[in-house]
Amino acid sequence: MACSNKDPCKKETTCPEKCDYVSNPYLATMKEDILYHFDLGTKTHDLHAMFGDVKFVCVGGSAWRMKAFAQYINELLGLGCSKDDIPNICAHTDRFSMYKVGPVLAISHGMGIPSISIMLHELIKLLCHARCTGVVVFRIGTSGGIGVQPGTVVVTKVSVDACFKPHFEQNVMGMIVAYPTVLNECLAQELLKCSKELNQFETILGCTLCTSDFYEGQARLDGAFCNYTAEDKMMYLQSAYEAGVRNIEMESSVFAAMCNRSGLAGTVVCVTLLDRLQGDQISSSHEVLGEYQERPQKLVGCYIKKIFCKK
């Protein structure tokens, strides 16, 4: 798919009832929409006043990492100091954390497909209730690499399942529905440009294998159970590499599917903590891992700053 000069994120919305991001006719019939896991609601909060200026959303697994990202962006955009204590908007719930810095929203999503799916449903509705337009969404995080050096940042072009198929399968009332998982190519290319400008670490474009499990689902040999051999594992990981897979994580498929369903421009940016072809357990020091985990936020921050400074 060729990269167009047209802004891939440009989408006009007017009100929640006509928002392009959602496709649920029942929302328009509701007197109140309670975003339960965010502890927000359309009657209890002025969502347009709170979030109407949001243009960038960055989501990641851990709450502390998303607060650190918000503090980083705060200083990068010249809106404050990196040590500012930015309040958690979802402080009254222990499910997710949310931080807002200017036009940037940072939200934790926990671990795995079910957790991020819940968060994305409520995020997409939040963007509509707030009448946001032209929003770009990033998932940043860590991953296991396949055939790449630890510390490599992988920008996902497509998320694939355990059989290396580019779709996310969801069971809806006993029926299996498949959604495509190709991510925004133009956005990915812009991030590669940002990496060249930063010139601090290697960034590549690749397929991401999304699994529903950390151990057997990722062909590890160090879980509580293992019904396959080391040779089986290596054959599977080598097959993944040959299929274009460069990293493994646990959220990209539903993230990509919901970006496609909503029309949101999005991409996944994950750093690799190890090469799974060399082993299963992470052995790098906390200092090295800490530096690795800053790489996706630096890359996304570079992109956001470029767009922010054009305004």
PDB file of C-alpha atoms in Angstrom:
ATOM      1  CA  MET A   1       0.000   0.000   0.000  1.00  0.00           C
ATOM      2  CA  ALA A   2       1.557   3.291  -1.104  1.00  0.00           C
ATOM      3  CA  CYS A   3       1.936   6.164   1.321  1.00  0.00           C
ATOM      4  CA  SER A   4      -0.451   8.989   0.517  1.00  0.00           C
ATOM      5  CA  ASN A   5       0.227  12.691   1.061  1.00  0.00           C
ATOM      6  CA  LYS A   6      -3.183  12.931   2.682  1.00  0.00           C
ATOM      7  CA  ASP A   7      -3.118  12.974   6.495  1.00  0.00           C
ATOM      8  CA  PRO A   8      -4.073   9.383   7.443  1.00  0.00           C
ATOM      9  CA  CYS A   9      -5.415  10.603  10.775  1.00  0.00           C
ATOM     10  CA  LYS A  10      -7.755  13.276   9.422  1.00  0.00           C
ATOM     11  CA  LYS A  11     -11.299  12.385  10.446  1.00  0.00           C
ATOM     12  CA  GLU A  12     -14.128  14.773  11.135  1.00  0.00           C
ATOM     13  CA  THR A  13     -16.497  14.097  14.008  1.00  0.00           C
ATOM     14  CA  THR A  14     -19.341  16.177  15.334  1.00  0.00           C
ATOM     15  CA  CYS A  15     -21.120  14.631  18.299  1.00  0.00           C
ATOM     16  CA  PRO A  16     -21.156  11.251  20.056  1.00  0.00           C
ATOM     17  CA  GLU A  17     -24.249  10.173  18.136  1.00  0.00           C
ATOM     18  CA  LYS A  18     -22.497  10.767  14.799  1.00  0.00           C
ATOM     19  CA  CYS A  19     -18.906   9.991  15.781  1.00  0.00           C
ATOM     20  CA  ASP A  20     -16.985   8.096  13.133  1.00  0.00           C
ATOM     21  CA  TYR A  21     -14.918   6.255  15.727  1.00  0.00           C
ATOM     22  CA  VAL A  22     -17.808   4.190  17.090  1.00  0.00           C
ATOM     23  CA  SER A  23     -20.281   1.970  15.248  1.00  0.00           C
ATOM     24  CA  ASN A  24     -22.758   1.086  17.975  1.00  0.00           C
ATOM     25  CA  PRO A  25     -26.289   2.451  17.341  1.00  0.00           C
ATOM     26  CA  TYR A  26     -27.303   1.727  20.937  1.00  0.00           C
ATOM     27  CA  LEU A  27     -24.960   4.380  22.333  1.00  0.00           C
ATOM     28  CA  ALA A  28     -27.210   7.124  20.948  1.00  0.00           C
ATOM     29  CA  THR A  29     -30.169   5.756  22.910  1.00  0.00           C
ATOM     30  CA  MET A  30     -28.408   5.845  26.276  1.00  0.00           C
ATOM     31  CA  LYS A  31     -29.202   8.630  28.748  1.00  0.00           C
ATOM     32  CA  GLU A  32     -25.788   8.197  30.310  1.00  0.00           C
ATOM     33  CA  ASP A  33     -22.633   6.363  29.296  1.00  0.00           C
ATOM     34  CA  ILE A  34     -20.549   5.250  32.251  1.00  0.00           C
ATOM     35  CA  LEU A  35     -16.941   4.479  31.352  1.00  0.00           C
ATOM     36  CA  TYR A  36     -16.710   2.168  34.341  1.00  0.00           C
ATOM     37  CA  HIS A  37     -13.047   1.160  34.166  1.00  0.00           C
ATOM     38  CA  PHE A  38     -11.961   4.807  33.777  1.00  0.00           C
ATOM     39  CA  ASP A  39     -14.311   6.027  36.530  1.00  0.00           C
ATOM     40  CA  LEU A  40     -15.678   8.621  34.092  1.00  0.00           C
ATOM     41  CA  GLY A  41     -19.178   9.258  32.755  1.00  0.00           C
ATOM     42  CA  THR A  42     -21.121  11.531  30.448  1.00  0.00           C
ATOM     43  CA  LYS A  43     -23.265  12.896  33.294  1.00  0.00           C
ATOM     44  CA  THR A  44     -20.621  13.125  35.984  1.00  0.00           C
ATOM     45  CA  HIS A  45     -17.889  14.702  33.846  1.00  0.00           C
ATOM     46  CA  ASP A  46     -17.638  17.322  31.102  1.00  0.00           C
ATOM     47  CA  LEU A  47     -15.673  15.069  28.774  1.00  0.00           C
ATOM     48  CA  HIS A  48     -15.405  17.650  26.000  1.00  0.00           C
ATOM     49  CA  ALA A  49     -13.890  20.209  28.369  1.00  0.00           C
ATOM     50  CA  MET A  50     -11.528  17.613  29.822  1.00  0.00           C
ATOM     51  CA  PHE A  51     -10.398  15.860  26.646  1.00  0.00           C
ATOM     52  CA  GLY A  52     -11.594  17.805  23.609  1.00  0.00           C
ATOM     53  CA  ASP A  53      -8.083  18.961  22.674  1.00  0.00           C
ATOM     54  CA  VAL A  54      -6.529  15.467  22.667  1.00  0.00           C
ATOM     55  CA  LYS A  55      -4.643  14.689  19.448  1.00  0.00           C
ATOM     56  CA  PHE A  56      -2.290  11.939  20.604  1.00  0.00           C
ATOM     57  CA  VAL A  57      -2.983   8.899  22.769  1.00  0.00           C
ATOM     58  CA  CYS A  58      -0.180   6.674  23.984  1.00  0.00           C
ATOM     59  CA  VAL A  59      -1.030   3.424  25.744  1.00  0.00           C
ATOM     60  CA  GLY A  60       1.229   0.951  27.514  1.00  0.00           C
ATOM     61  CA  GLY A  61       1.038  -1.927  29.925  1.00  0.00           C
ATOM     62  CA  SER A  62       2.236  -0.511  33.216  1.00  0.00           C
ATOM     63  CA  ALA A  63       0.871   2.449  35.155  1.00  0.00           C
ATOM     64  CA  TRP A  64       4.276   3.742  36.233  1.00  0.00           C
ATOM     65  CA  ARG A  65       5.600   3.640  32.669  1.00  0.00           C
ATOM     66  CA  MET A  66       2.697   5.725  31.397  1.00  0.00           C
ATOM     67  CA  LYS A  67       3.185   8.283  34.159  1.00  0.00           C
ATOM     68  CA  ALA A  68       6.875   8.421  33.233  1.00  0.00           C
ATOM     69  CA  PHE A  69       5.882   8.930  29.596  1.00  0.00           C
ATOM     70  CA  ALA A  70       3.537  11.787  30.542  1.00  0.00           C
ATOM     71  CA  GLN A  71       6.289  13.445  32.572  1.00  0.00           C
ATOM     72  CA  TYR A  72       8.727  12.998  29.689  1.00  0.00           C
ATOM     73  CA  ILE A  73       6.279  14.556  27.210  1.00  0.00           C
ATOM     74  CA  ASN A  74       5.537  17.358  29.674  1.00  0.00           C
ATOM     75  CA  GLU A  75       9.137  18.543  29.469  1.00  0.00           C
ATOM     76  CA  LEU A  76       9.701  17.632  25.818  1.00  0.00           C
ATOM     77  CA  LEU A  77       6.826  19.876  24.683  1.00  0.00           C
ATOM     78  CA  GLY A  78       7.842  22.661  27.054  1.00  0.00           C
ATOM     79  CA  LEU A  79       4.661  22.368  29.097  1.00  0.00           C
ATOM     80  CA  GLY A  80       6.337  21.714  32.420  1.00  0.00           C
ATOM     81  CA  CYS A  81       9.044  19.758  34.186  1.00  0.00           C
ATOM     82  CA  SER A  82       9.755  16.037  33.928  1.00  0.00           C
ATOM     83  CA  LYS A  83       9.428  15.809  37.711  1.00  0.00           C
ATOM     84  CA  ASP A  84       5.974  17.421  37.841  1.00  0.00           C
ATOM     85  CA  ASP A  85       3.474  15.242  39.717  1.00  0.00           C
ATOM     86  CA  ILE A  86       0.866  14.855  36.976  1.00  0.00           C
ATOM     87  CA  PRO A  87      -2.442  13.687  38.497  1.00  0.00           C
ATOM     88  CA  ASN A  88      -3.940  10.312  37.634  1.00  0.00           C
ATOM     89  CA  ILE A  89      -7.372  11.024  36.125  1.00  0.00           C
ATOM     90  CA  CYS A  90      -8.463   7.464  36.967  1.00  0.00           C
ATOM     91  CA  ALA A  91      -7.219   7.624  40.550  1.00  0.00           C
ATOM     92  CA  HIS A  92     -10.498   6.285  41.964  1.00  0.00           C
ATOM     93  CA  THR A  93     -10.203   2.973  40.119  1.00  0.00           C
ATOM     94  CA  ASP A  94      -7.394   0.428  40.301  1.00  0.00           C
ATOM     95  CA  ARG A  95      -7.966  -0.901  36.782  1.00  0.00           C
ATOM     96  CA  PHE A  96      -6.216   1.677  34.591  1.00  0.00           C
ATOM     97  CA  SER A  97      -4.218   4.887  35.012  1.00  0.00           C
ATOM     98  CA  MET A  98      -4.624   7.970  32.836  1.00  0.00           C
ATOM     99  CA  TYR A  99      -2.489  11.106  32.541  1.00  0.00           C
ATOM    100  CA  LYS A 100      -3.044  14.158  30.348  1.00  0.00           C
ATOM    101  CA  VAL A 101      -0.368  16.611  29.229  1.00  0.00           C
ATOM    102  CA  GLY A 102      -1.622  19.221  26.758  1.00  0.00           C
ATOM    103  CA  PRO A 103      -2.904  17.343  23.685  1.00  0.00           C
ATOM    104  CA  VAL A 104      -1.357  14.046  24.818  1.00  0.00           C
ATOM    105  CA  LEU A 105      -3.209  11.358  26.752  1.00  0.00           C
ATOM    106  CA  ALA A 106      -1.249   8.494  28.333  1.00  0.00           C
ATOM    107  CA  ILE A 107      -3.162   5.418  29.550  1.00  0.00           C
ATOM    108  CA  SER A 108      -2.097   2.083  31.015  1.00  0.00           C
ATOM    109  CA  HIS A 109      -3.808  -1.038  29.669  1.00  0.00           C
ATOM    110  CA  GLY A 110      -2.500  -3.908  31.775  1.00  0.00           C
ATOM    111  CA  MET A 111      -1.299  -7.168  30.256  1.00  0.00           C
ATOM    112  CA  GLY A 112      -2.915  -9.204  27.507  1.00  0.00           C
ATOM    113  CA  ILE A 113      -5.676  -8.946  24.923  1.00  0.00           C
ATOM    114  CA  PRO A 114      -8.702  -8.902  27.297  1.00  0.00           C
ATOM    115  CA  SER A 115      -7.316  -6.044  29.386  1.00  0.00           C
ATOM    116  CA  ILE A 116      -6.324  -3.770  26.489  1.00  0.00           C
ATOM    117  CA  SER A 117      -9.611  -4.553  24.711  1.00  0.00           C
ATOM    118  CA  ILE A 118     -11.622  -3.212  27.656  1.00  0.00           C
ATOM    119  CA  MET A 119      -9.483  -0.098  27.789  1.00  0.00           C
ATOM    120  CA  LEU A 120      -9.779   0.540  24.034  1.00  0.00           C
ATOM    121  CA  HIS A 121     -13.577   0.257  24.042  1.00  0.00           C
ATOM    122  CA  GLU A 122     -13.806   2.954  26.690  1.00  0.00           C
ATOM    123  CA  LEU A 123     -11.048   5.069  25.132  1.00  0.00           C
ATOM    124  CA  ILE A 124     -12.775   5.111  21.735  1.00  0.00           C
ATOM    125  CA  LYS A 125     -16.073   6.101  23.350  1.00  0.00           C
ATOM    126  CA  LEU A 126     -14.263   8.752  25.397  1.00  0.00           C
ATOM    127  CA  LEU A 127     -12.773  10.301  22.250  1.00  0.00           C
ATOM    128  CA  CYS A 128     -16.246  10.467  20.724  1.00  0.00           C
ATOM    129  CA  HIS A 129     -17.941  11.947  23.774  1.00  0.00           C
ATOM    130  CA  ALA A 130     -15.125  14.515  23.915  1.00  0.00           C
ATOM    131  CA  ARG A 131     -15.633  15.260  20.186  1.00  0.00           C
ATOM    132  CA  CYS A 132     -11.948  14.714  19.429  1.00  0.00           C
ATOM    133  CA  THR A 133     -10.759  14.754  15.817  1.00  0.00           C
ATOM    134  CA  GLY A 134      -7.569  13.716  14.035  1.00  0.00           C
ATOM    135  CA  VAL A 135      -6.372  11.491  16.883  1.00  0.00           C
ATOM    136  CA  VAL A 136      -3.274   9.302  16.531  1.00  0.00           C
ATOM    137  CA  VAL A 137      -2.863   6.303  18.855  1.00  0.00           C
ATOM    138  CA  PHE A 138       0.360   4.544  19.840  1.00  0.00           C
ATOM    139  CA  ARG A 139       1.018   1.443  21.871  1.00  0.00           C
ATOM    140  CA  ILE A 140       4.488   1.481  23.406  1.00  0.00           C
ATOM    141  CA  GLY A 141       6.036  -1.344  25.357  1.00  0.00           C
ATOM    142  CA  THR A 142       8.509  -4.191  25.594  1.00  0.00           C
ATOM    143  CA  SER A 143       8.702  -7.429  23.658  1.00  0.00           C
ATOM    144  CA  GLY A 144      10.789 -10.460  22.900  1.00  0.00           C
ATOM    145  CA  GLY A 145      12.798 -10.146  19.713  1.00  0.00           C
ATOM    146  CA  ILE A 146      13.278 -12.790  17.043  1.00  0.00           C
ATOM    147  CA  GLY A 147      16.599 -12.581  15.235  1.00  0.00           C
ATOM    148  CA  VAL A 148      17.290  -8.990  16.324  1.00  0.00           C
ATOM    149  CA  GLN A 149      19.661  -7.511  18.883  1.00  0.00           C
ATOM    150  CA  PRO A 150      18.251  -6.671  22.333  1.00  0.00           C
ATOM    151  CA  GLY A 151      17.353  -2.983  22.449  1.00  0.00           C
ATOM    152  CA  THR A 152      16.087  -2.904  18.865  1.00  0.00           C
ATOM    153  CA  VAL A 153      12.848  -0.953  18.495  1.00  0.00           C
ATOM    154  CA  VAL A 154      10.279  -2.660  16.270  1.00  0.00           C
ATOM    155  CA  VAL A 155       7.556  -0.584  14.617  1.00  0.00           C
ATOM    156  CA  THR A 156       4.770  -2.999  13.735  1.00  0.00           C
ATOM    157  CA  LYS A 157       3.516  -3.047  10.159  1.00  0.00           C
ATOM    158  CA  VAL A 158       1.098  -5.915  10.820  1.00  0.00           C
ATOM    159  CA  SER A 159       0.223  -8.043  13.830  1.00  0.00           C
ATOM    160  CA  VAL A 160      -0.062 -11.773  13.183  1.00  0.00           C
ATOM    161  CA  ASP A 161      -1.525 -14.655  15.169  1.00  0.00           C
ATOM    162  CA  ALA A 162       0.169 -17.886  16.231  1.00  0.00           C
ATOM    163  CA  CYS A 163      -0.238 -19.252  12.675  1.00  0.00           C
ATOM    164  CA  PHE A 164       1.242 -16.010  11.258  1.00  0.00           C
ATOM    165  CA  LYS A 165      -2.115 -14.894   9.851  1.00  0.00           C
ATOM    166  CA  PRO A 166      -2.780 -11.112   9.731  1.00  0.00           C
ATOM    167  CA  HIS A 167      -6.041 -11.048  11.628  1.00  0.00           C
ATOM    168  CA  PHE A 168      -7.550 -10.993  15.097  1.00  0.00           C
ATOM    169  CA  GLU A 169     -10.238 -13.567  15.792  1.00  0.00           C
ATOM    170  CA  GLN A 170     -12.976 -12.726  18.285  1.00  0.00           C
ATOM    171  CA  ASN A 171     -15.708 -14.995  19.575  1.00  0.00           C
ATOM    172  CA  VAL A 172     -18.983 -13.043  19.515  1.00  0.00           C
ATOM    173  CA  MET A 173     -21.952 -15.010  20.842  1.00  0.00           C
ATOM    174  CA  GLY A 174     -20.441 -18.288  19.655  1.00  0.00           C
ATOM    175  CA  MET A 175     -19.450 -16.958  16.234  1.00  0.00           C
ATOM    176  CA  ILE A 176     -15.822 -16.366  15.249  1.00  0.00           C
ATOM    177  CA  VAL A 177     -15.315 -12.969  13.623  1.00  0.00           C
ATOM    178  CA  ALA A 178     -11.961 -12.039  12.064  1.00  0.00           C
ATOM    179  CA  TYR A 179     -10.679  -8.465  11.817  1.00  0.00           C
ATOM    180  CA  PRO A 180      -7.630  -7.310   9.806  1.00  0.00           C
ATOM    181  CA  THR A 181      -4.549  -6.257  11.781  1.00  0.00           C
ATOM    182  CA  VAL A 182      -2.530  -4.158   9.328  1.00  0.00           C
ATOM    183  CA  LEU A 183      -1.422  -0.905  10.963  1.00  0.00           C
ATOM    184  CA  ASN A 184      -1.037   2.585   9.480  1.00  0.00           C
ATOM    185  CA  GLU A 185       1.870   2.508   7.026  1.00  0.00           C
ATOM    186  CA  CYS A 186       2.353   6.262   6.751  1.00  0.00           C
ATOM    187  CA  LEU A 187       2.623   6.599  10.512  1.00  0.00           C
ATOM    188  CA  ALA A 188       5.158   3.777  10.636  1.00  0.00           C
ATOM    189  CA  GLN A 189       7.289   5.442   7.965  1.00  0.00           C
ATOM    190  CA  GLU A 190       7.209   8.736   9.860  1.00  0.00           C
ATOM    191  CA  LEU A 191       8.486   6.965  12.954  1.00  0.00           C
ATOM    192  CA  LEU A 192      11.350   5.454  10.961  1.00  0.00           C
ATOM    193  CA  LYS A 193      12.270   8.985   9.875  1.00  0.00           C
ATOM    194  CA  CYS A 194      12.193  10.115  13.495  1.00  0.00           C
ATOM    195  CA  SER A 195      14.547   7.280  14.435  1.00  0.00           C
ATOM    196  CA  LYS A 196      17.052   8.431  11.835  1.00  0.00           C
ATOM    197  CA  GLU A 197      16.845  11.962  13.217  1.00  0.00           C
ATOM    198  CA  LEU A 198      17.415  10.729  16.762  1.00  0.00           C
ATOM    199  CA  ASN A 199      20.252   8.427  15.652  1.00  0.00           C
ATOM    200  CA  GLN A 200      20.390   6.801  19.097  1.00  0.00           C
ATOM    201  CA  PHE A 201      19.223   3.208  18.526  1.00  0.00           C
ATOM    202  CA  GLU A 202      18.198   0.834  15.767  1.00  0.00           C
ATOM    203  CA  THR A 203      14.575   0.940  14.656  1.00  0.00           C
ATOM    204  CA  ILE A 204      13.113  -1.519  12.173  1.00  0.00           C
ATOM    205  CA  LEU A 205       9.760  -2.195  10.561  1.00  0.00           C
ATOM    206  CA  GLY A 206       8.477  -5.738  11.020  1.00  0.00           C
ATOM    207  CA  CYS A 207       5.632  -8.106  11.742  1.00  0.00           C
ATOM    208  CA  THR A 208       4.683  -8.642  15.375  1.00  0.00           C
ATOM    209  CA  LEU A 209       3.479 -11.989  16.695  1.00  0.00           C
ATOM    210  CA  CYS A 210       0.680 -11.455  19.219  1.00  0.00           C
ATOM    211  CA  THR A 211      -0.077 -14.274  21.646  1.00  0.00           C
ATOM    212  CA  SER A 212      -2.546 -14.829  24.470  1.00  0.00           C
ATOM    213  CA  ASP A 213       0.054 -16.325  26.793  1.00  0.00           C
ATOM    214  CA  PHE A 214       3.569 -15.474  27.997  1.00  0.00           C
ATOM    215  CA  TYR A 215       4.891 -19.034  28.273  1.00  0.00           C
ATOM    216  CA  GLU A 216       3.578 -21.874  26.085  1.00  0.00           C
ATOM    217  CA  GLY A 217       1.944 -19.420  23.681  1.00  0.00           C
ATOM    218  CA  GLN A 218       5.382 -17.957  23.018  1.00  0.00           C
ATOM    219  CA  ALA A 219       7.159 -21.338  22.796  1.00  0.00           C
ATOM    220  CA  ARG A 220       9.101 -20.811  26.001  1.00  0.00           C
ATOM    221  CA  LEU A 221      10.862 -23.680  27.737  1.00  0.00           C
ATOM    222  CA  ASP A 222      10.733 -22.123  31.226  1.00  0.00           C
ATOM    223  CA  GLY A 223       7.023 -22.257  32.120  1.00  0.00           C
ATOM    224  CA  ALA A 224       5.338 -24.569  34.605  1.00  0.00           C
ATOM    225  CA  PHE A 225       4.300 -26.848  31.714  1.00  0.00           C
ATOM    226  CA  CYS A 226       5.996 -27.721  28.436  1.00  0.00           C
ATOM    227  CA  ASN A 227       4.774 -30.452  26.082  1.00  0.00           C
ATOM    228  CA  TYR A 228       7.204 -29.728  23.247  1.00  0.00           C
ATOM    229  CA  THR A 229      10.945 -30.027  22.749  1.00  0.00           C
ATOM    230  CA  ALA A 230      13.685 -27.442  22.415  1.00  0.00           C
ATOM    231  CA  GLU A 231      13.932 -28.458  18.763  1.00  0.00           C
ATOM    232  CA  ASP A 232      10.190 -27.816  18.299  1.00  0.00           C
ATOM    233  CA  LYS A 233      10.607 -24.377  19.830  1.00  0.00           C
ATOM    234  CA  MET A 234      13.510 -23.429  17.559  1.00  0.00           C
ATOM    235  CA  MET A 235      11.678 -24.665  14.449  1.00  0.00           C
ATOM    236  CA  TYR A 236       8.632 -22.563  15.367  1.00  0.00           C
ATOM    237  CA  LEU A 237      10.613 -19.399  16.099  1.00  0.00           C
ATOM    238  CA  GLN A 238      12.633 -19.846  12.913  1.00  0.00           C
ATOM    239  CA  SER A 239       9.376 -20.223  10.957  1.00  0.00           C
ATOM    240  CA  ALA A 240       8.155 -16.990  12.571  1.00  0.00           C
ATOM    241  CA  TYR A 241      11.336 -15.201  11.517  1.00  0.00           C
ATOM    242  CA  GLU A 242      10.980 -16.456   7.959  1.00  0.00           C
ATOM    243  CA  ALA A 243       7.389 -15.133   7.976  1.00  0.00           C
ATOM    244  CA  GLY A 244       8.730 -11.661   8.746  1.00  0.00           C
ATOM    245  CA  VAL A 245       8.098 -11.684  12.503  1.00  0.00           C
ATOM    246  CA  ARG A 246      10.655  -9.664  14.444  1.00  0.00           C
ATOM    247  CA  ASN A 247       9.089  -9.527  17.903  1.00  0.00           C
ATOM    248  CA  ILE A 248       6.472 -11.114  20.155  1.00  0.00           C
ATOM    249  CA  GLU A 249       4.066  -9.438  22.583  1.00  0.00           C
ATOM    250  CA  MET A 250       0.502  -9.831  23.856  1.00  0.00           C
ATOM    251  CA  GLU A 251      -1.632  -6.853  22.791  1.00  0.00           C
ATOM    252  CA  SER A 252      -0.927  -5.770  19.208  1.00  0.00           C
ATOM    253  CA  SER A 253      -3.593  -7.834  17.431  1.00  0.00           C
ATOM    254  CA  VAL A 254      -6.641  -6.395  19.186  1.00  0.00           C
ATOM    255  CA  PHE A 255      -5.018  -2.932  19.178  1.00  0.00           C
ATOM    256  CA  ALA A 256      -4.617  -3.095  15.390  1.00  0.00           C
ATOM    257  CA  ALA A 257      -8.091  -4.562  14.891  1.00  0.00           C
ATOM    258  CA  MET A 258      -9.775  -1.847  16.950  1.00  0.00           C
ATOM    259  CA  CYS A 259      -7.788   0.905  15.243  1.00  0.00           C
ATOM    260  CA  ASN A 260      -9.042  -0.434  11.916  1.00  0.00           C
ATOM    261  CA  ARG A 261     -12.629  -0.772  13.112  1.00  0.00           C
ATOM    262  CA  SER A 262     -12.684   2.762  14.536  1.00  0.00           C
ATOM    263  CA  GLY A 263     -10.697   4.449  11.782  1.00  0.00           C
ATOM    264  CA  LEU A 264      -8.067   5.666  14.232  1.00  0.00           C
ATOM    265  CA  ALA A 265      -4.536   5.927  12.869  1.00  0.00           C
ATOM    266  CA  GLY A 266      -2.338   3.799  15.104  1.00  0.00           C
ATOM    267  CA  THR A 267       0.846   1.844  15.413  1.00  0.00           C
ATOM    268  CA  VAL A 268       2.746  -0.332  17.881  1.00  0.00           C
ATOM    269  CA  VAL A 269       6.260   0.603  18.985  1.00  0.00           C
ATOM    270  CA  CYS A 270       8.011  -1.993  21.163  1.00  0.00           C
ATOM    271  CA  VAL A 271      11.614  -2.456  22.231  1.00  0.00           C
ATOM    272  CA  THR A 272      13.047  -5.972  22.297  1.00  0.00           C
ATOM    273  CA  LEU A 273      14.533  -7.072  25.624  1.00  0.00           C
ATOM    274  CA  LEU A 274      16.157 -10.248  24.283  1.00  0.00           C
ATOM    275  CA  ASP A 275      16.537 -12.378  21.175  1.00  0.00           C
ATOM    276  CA  ARG A 276      14.324 -15.434  21.654  1.00  0.00           C
ATOM    277  CA  LEU A 277      16.518 -17.408  19.265  1.00  0.00           C
ATOM    278  CA  GLN A 278      19.224 -17.137  21.929  1.00  0.00           C
ATOM    279  CA  GLY A 279      17.161 -17.955  25.020  1.00  0.00           C
ATOM    280  CA  ASP A 280      13.976 -17.443  27.017  1.00  0.00           C
ATOM    281  CA  GLN A 281      14.983 -15.471  30.097  1.00  0.00           C
ATOM    282  CA  ILE A 282      15.974 -11.819  30.321  1.00  0.00           C
ATOM    283  CA  SER A 283      19.492 -11.426  31.693  1.00  0.00           C
ATOM    284  CA  SER A 284      20.278  -7.744  31.100  1.00  0.00           C
ATOM    285  CA  SER A 285      20.790  -5.507  34.140  1.00  0.00           C
ATOM    286  CA  HIS A 286      18.046  -3.241  35.479  1.00  0.00           C
ATOM    287  CA  GLU A 287      20.028  -0.235  34.241  1.00  0.00           C
ATOM    288  CA  VAL A 288      20.218  -1.588  30.696  1.00  0.00           C
ATOM    289  CA  LEU A 289      16.559  -2.616  30.690  1.00  0.00           C
ATOM    290  CA  GLY A 290      15.574   0.814  31.983  1.00  0.00           C
ATOM    291  CA  GLU A 291      17.382   2.475  29.093  1.00  0.00           C
ATOM    292  CA  TYR A 292      15.810   0.065  26.609  1.00  0.00           C
ATOM    293  CA  GLN A 293      12.315   0.866  27.902  1.00  0.00           C
ATOM    294  CA  GLU A 294      12.875   4.580  27.295  1.00  0.00           C
ATOM    295  CA  ARG A 295      13.494   4.044  23.584  1.00  0.00           C
ATOM    296  CA  PRO A 296       9.858   3.695  22.417  1.00  0.00           C
ATOM    297  CA  GLN A 297       8.840   6.806  24.363  1.00  0.00           C
ATOM    298  CA  LYS A 298      11.733   8.763  22.824  1.00  0.00           C
ATOM    299  CA  LEU A 299      10.683   7.703  19.330  1.00  0.00           C
ATOM    300  CA  VAL A 300       6.996   8.498  19.847  1.00  0.00           C
ATOM    301  CA  GLY A 301       7.933  11.695  21.653  1.00  0.00           C
ATOM    302  CA  CYS A 302       9.999  12.803  18.652  1.00  0.00           C
ATOM    303  CA  TYR A 303       6.991  12.331  16.368  1.00  0.00           C
ATOM    304  CA  ILE A 304       4.606  14.143  18.707  1.00  0.00           C
ATOM    305  CA  LYS A 305       6.995  17.069  19.128  1.00  0.00           C
ATOM    306  CA  LYS A 306       7.360  17.478  15.356  1.00  0.00           C
ATOM    307  CA  ILE A 307       3.582  17.666  14.906  1.00  0.00           C
ATOM    308  CA  PHE A 308       3.054  19.772  18.048  1.00  0.00           C
ATOM    309  CA  CYS A 309       5.611  22.374  16.973  1.00  0.00           C
ATOM    310  CA  LYS A 310       3.868  22.783  13.597  1.00  0.00           C
ATOM    311  CA  LYS A 311       0.658  23.943  15.276  1.00  0.00           C
TER     312      LYS A 311
END
